[in-house]
Amino acid sequence: MNRMRTFVAVVVLAGGFCLADWSLAAEDKKEGGDKEFVMKASAAGLAEVNLSTRARARSSNPAVKEFAQHMVTDHSKTNRELLALADKQSLSVAKTMDEKHTKLFEKLSKLEGADFDRAFMEGMVKDHEEAVKLFETESKEG
């Protein structure tokens, strides 16, 4: 669990640095990559909060509940920062989770106990690996 917390902290910090760098992006990049980045990042951030809120309610494992609370806290903050930056740049953010995260949410809704915990944590690792790639691409090309 300590490795997961460290991993999440690195992802959140990297996301913050990328968001700060992104805010300096040129106006002409809005139409392409930045617009898509904001939509994907905001949908993923919303999903992290929704999935983690579900985990806080459904998990019976105190460590998973604690991790989920950290996710809600960290991603809520990051989501607010992204929303503020997107608003400054007149870019739209996602209002709902994307299809992939909606399916994971529905899957988790049907699971209980250790099966729920395992599926939730596997989903978090996969999502964070994808988020790192998304933010790295934006920091290089956005």
Coordinates of C-alpha atoms in Angstrom, one line a residue:
M1 CA 0.0 0.0 0.0
N2 CA 2.9 2.4 0.7
R3 CA 4.1 1.9 -2.9
M4 CA 0.7 2.8 -4.2
R5 CA 0.6 6.0 -2.1
T6 CA 4.0 6.9 -3.4
F7 CA 2.9 6.2 -6.9
V8 CA -0.2 8.4 -6.5
A9 CA 1.8 11.2 -5.0
V10 CA 4.2 11.2 -7.9
V11 CA 1.3 11.2 -10.4
V12 CA -0.4 14.0 -8.6
L13 CA 2.8 16.1 -8.4
A14 CA 3.6 15.3 -12.1
G15 CA 0.1 16.3 -13.0
G16 CA 0.5 19.6 -11.1
F17 CA 3.8 20.4 -12.9
C18 CA 2.3 19.5 -16.2
L19 CA -0.8 21.7 -15.5
A20 CA 1.4 24.6 -14.6
D21 CA 3.5 24.2 -17.7
W22 CA 0.3 23.7 -19.8
S23 CA -1.1 27.0 -18.6
L24 CA 1.7 28.8 -20.5
A25 CA 0.8 27.0 -23.8
A26 CA 0.3 29.2 -26.8
E27 CA -3.2 30.3 -27.8
D28 CA -3.0 28.5 -31.2
K29 CA -2.6 25.0 -29.6
K30 CA -6.1 25.1 -28.1
E31 CA -7.8 23.7 -31.1
G32 CA -5.9 20.5 -31.3
G33 CA -4.1 18.7 -28.5
D34 CA -4.8 21.0 -25.6
K35 CA -8.6 20.8 -26.1
E36 CA -8.4 17.0 -26.3
F37 CA -6.0 16.9 -23.3
V38 CA -8.4 18.9 -21.1
M39 CA -11.3 16.8 -22.0
K40 CA -9.5 13.5 -21.3
A41 CA -7.8 14.8 -18.1
S42 CA -11.0 16.2 -16.7
A43 CA -13.0 13.0 -17.5
A44 CA -10.2 10.9 -15.9
G45 CA -10.1 13.2 -12.8
L46 CA -13.9 13.0 -12.4
A47 CA -13.7 9.2 -12.7
E48 CA -11.0 9.0 -10.0
V49 CA -13.2 10.9 -7.6
N50 CA -16.3 8.9 -8.4
L51 CA -14.6 5.5 -8.3
S52 CA -12.8 6.4 -5.1
T53 CA -16.0 7.6 -3.5
R54 CA -17.6 4.3 -4.4
A55 CA -14.6 2.5 -2.8
R56 CA -14.9 4.5 0.4
A57 CA -18.5 3.3 0.6
R58 CA -18.2 -0.3 -0.5
S59 CA -14.7 -1.5 0.6
S60 CA -14.4 -3.5 3.9
N61 CA -10.6 -3.0 3.9
P62 CA -9.4 -0.1 6.0
A63 CA -6.3 0.4 3.8
V64 CA -8.4 0.5 0.6
K65 CA -10.8 3.0 2.3
E66 CA -7.8 5.2 3.4
F67 CA -6.3 5.1 -0.1
A68 CA -9.7 6.0 -1.7
Q69 CA -10.0 9.0 0.7
H70 CA -6.5 10.2 -0.5
M71 CA -7.6 9.8 -4.0
V72 CA -10.8 11.8 -3.5
T73 CA -8.8 14.6 -1.7
D74 CA -5.9 14.7 -4.2
H75 CA -8.0 14.5 -7.4
S76 CA -10.6 16.9 -6.2
K77 CA -7.9 19.5 -5.7
T78 CA -6.3 18.7 -9.1
N79 CA -9.7 18.8 -10.8
R80 CA -10.3 22.3 -9.4
E81 CA -6.9 23.4 -10.7
L82 CA -7.6 22.0 -14.1
L83 CA -11.0 23.6 -14.2
A84 CA -9.5 27.0 -13.3
L85 CA -6.9 26.7 -16.0
A86 CA -9.4 25.5 -18.6
D87 CA -11.7 28.4 -17.8
K88 CA -8.8 30.9 -18.2
Q89 CA -8.1 29.4 -21.7
S90 CA -11.8 29.1 -22.6
L91 CA -11.6 25.3 -22.9
S92 CA -14.4 22.9 -22.0
V93 CA -14.1 20.2 -19.4
A94 CA -15.8 16.8 -19.3
K95 CA -19.1 16.8 -17.4
T96 CA -19.3 13.1 -17.0
M97 CA -16.9 10.1 -16.9
D98 CA -15.9 8.6 -20.2
E99 CA -17.3 5.2 -21.4
K100 CA -14.3 3.2 -20.1
H101 CA -14.6 4.6 -16.6
T102 CA -18.4 4.3 -16.6
K103 CA -18.0 0.6 -17.3
L104 CA -15.5 0.2 -14.5
F105 CA -17.9 2.0 -12.1
E106 CA -20.7 -0.4 -13.1
K107 CA -18.5 -3.4 -12.7
L108 CA -17.4 -2.2 -9.2
S109 CA -21.0 -1.7 -8.3
K110 CA -21.6 -5.4 -8.7
L111 CA -18.6 -6.6 -6.6
E112 CA -18.1 -7.0 -2.9
G113 CA -15.3 -7.7 -0.5
A114 CA -11.9 -8.7 -1.7
D115 CA -13.1 -8.9 -5.3
F116 CA -14.2 -5.3 -5.1
D117 CA -10.9 -4.2 -3.5
R118 CA -8.8 -6.0 -6.1
A119 CA -10.8 -4.7 -9.1
F120 CA -10.7 -1.1 -7.6
M121 CA -7.0 -1.1 -7.0
E122 CA -6.2 -2.7 -10.3
G123 CA -8.3 0.0 -12.0
M124 CA -6.5 2.7 -10.1
V125 CA -3.0 1.4 -11.1
K126 CA -4.1 1.2 -14.8
D127 CA -5.7 4.6 -14.7
H128 CA -2.6 6.2 -13.2
E129 CA -0.3 4.6 -15.8
E130 CA -2.6 6.0 -18.5
A131 CA -2.7 9.4 -16.8
V132 CA 1.1 9.6 -16.6
K133 CA 1.3 9.0 -20.4
L134 CA -1.4 11.6 -21.0
F135 CA 0.4 14.2 -18.9
E136 CA 3.8 13.4 -20.3
T137 CA 2.5 13.7 -23.9
E138 CA 0.9 17.1 -23.1
S139 CA 4.0 18.4 -21.4
K140 CA 6.1 17.6 -24.5
E141 CA 3.6 18.4 -27.3
G142 CA 1.0 20.6 -25.8

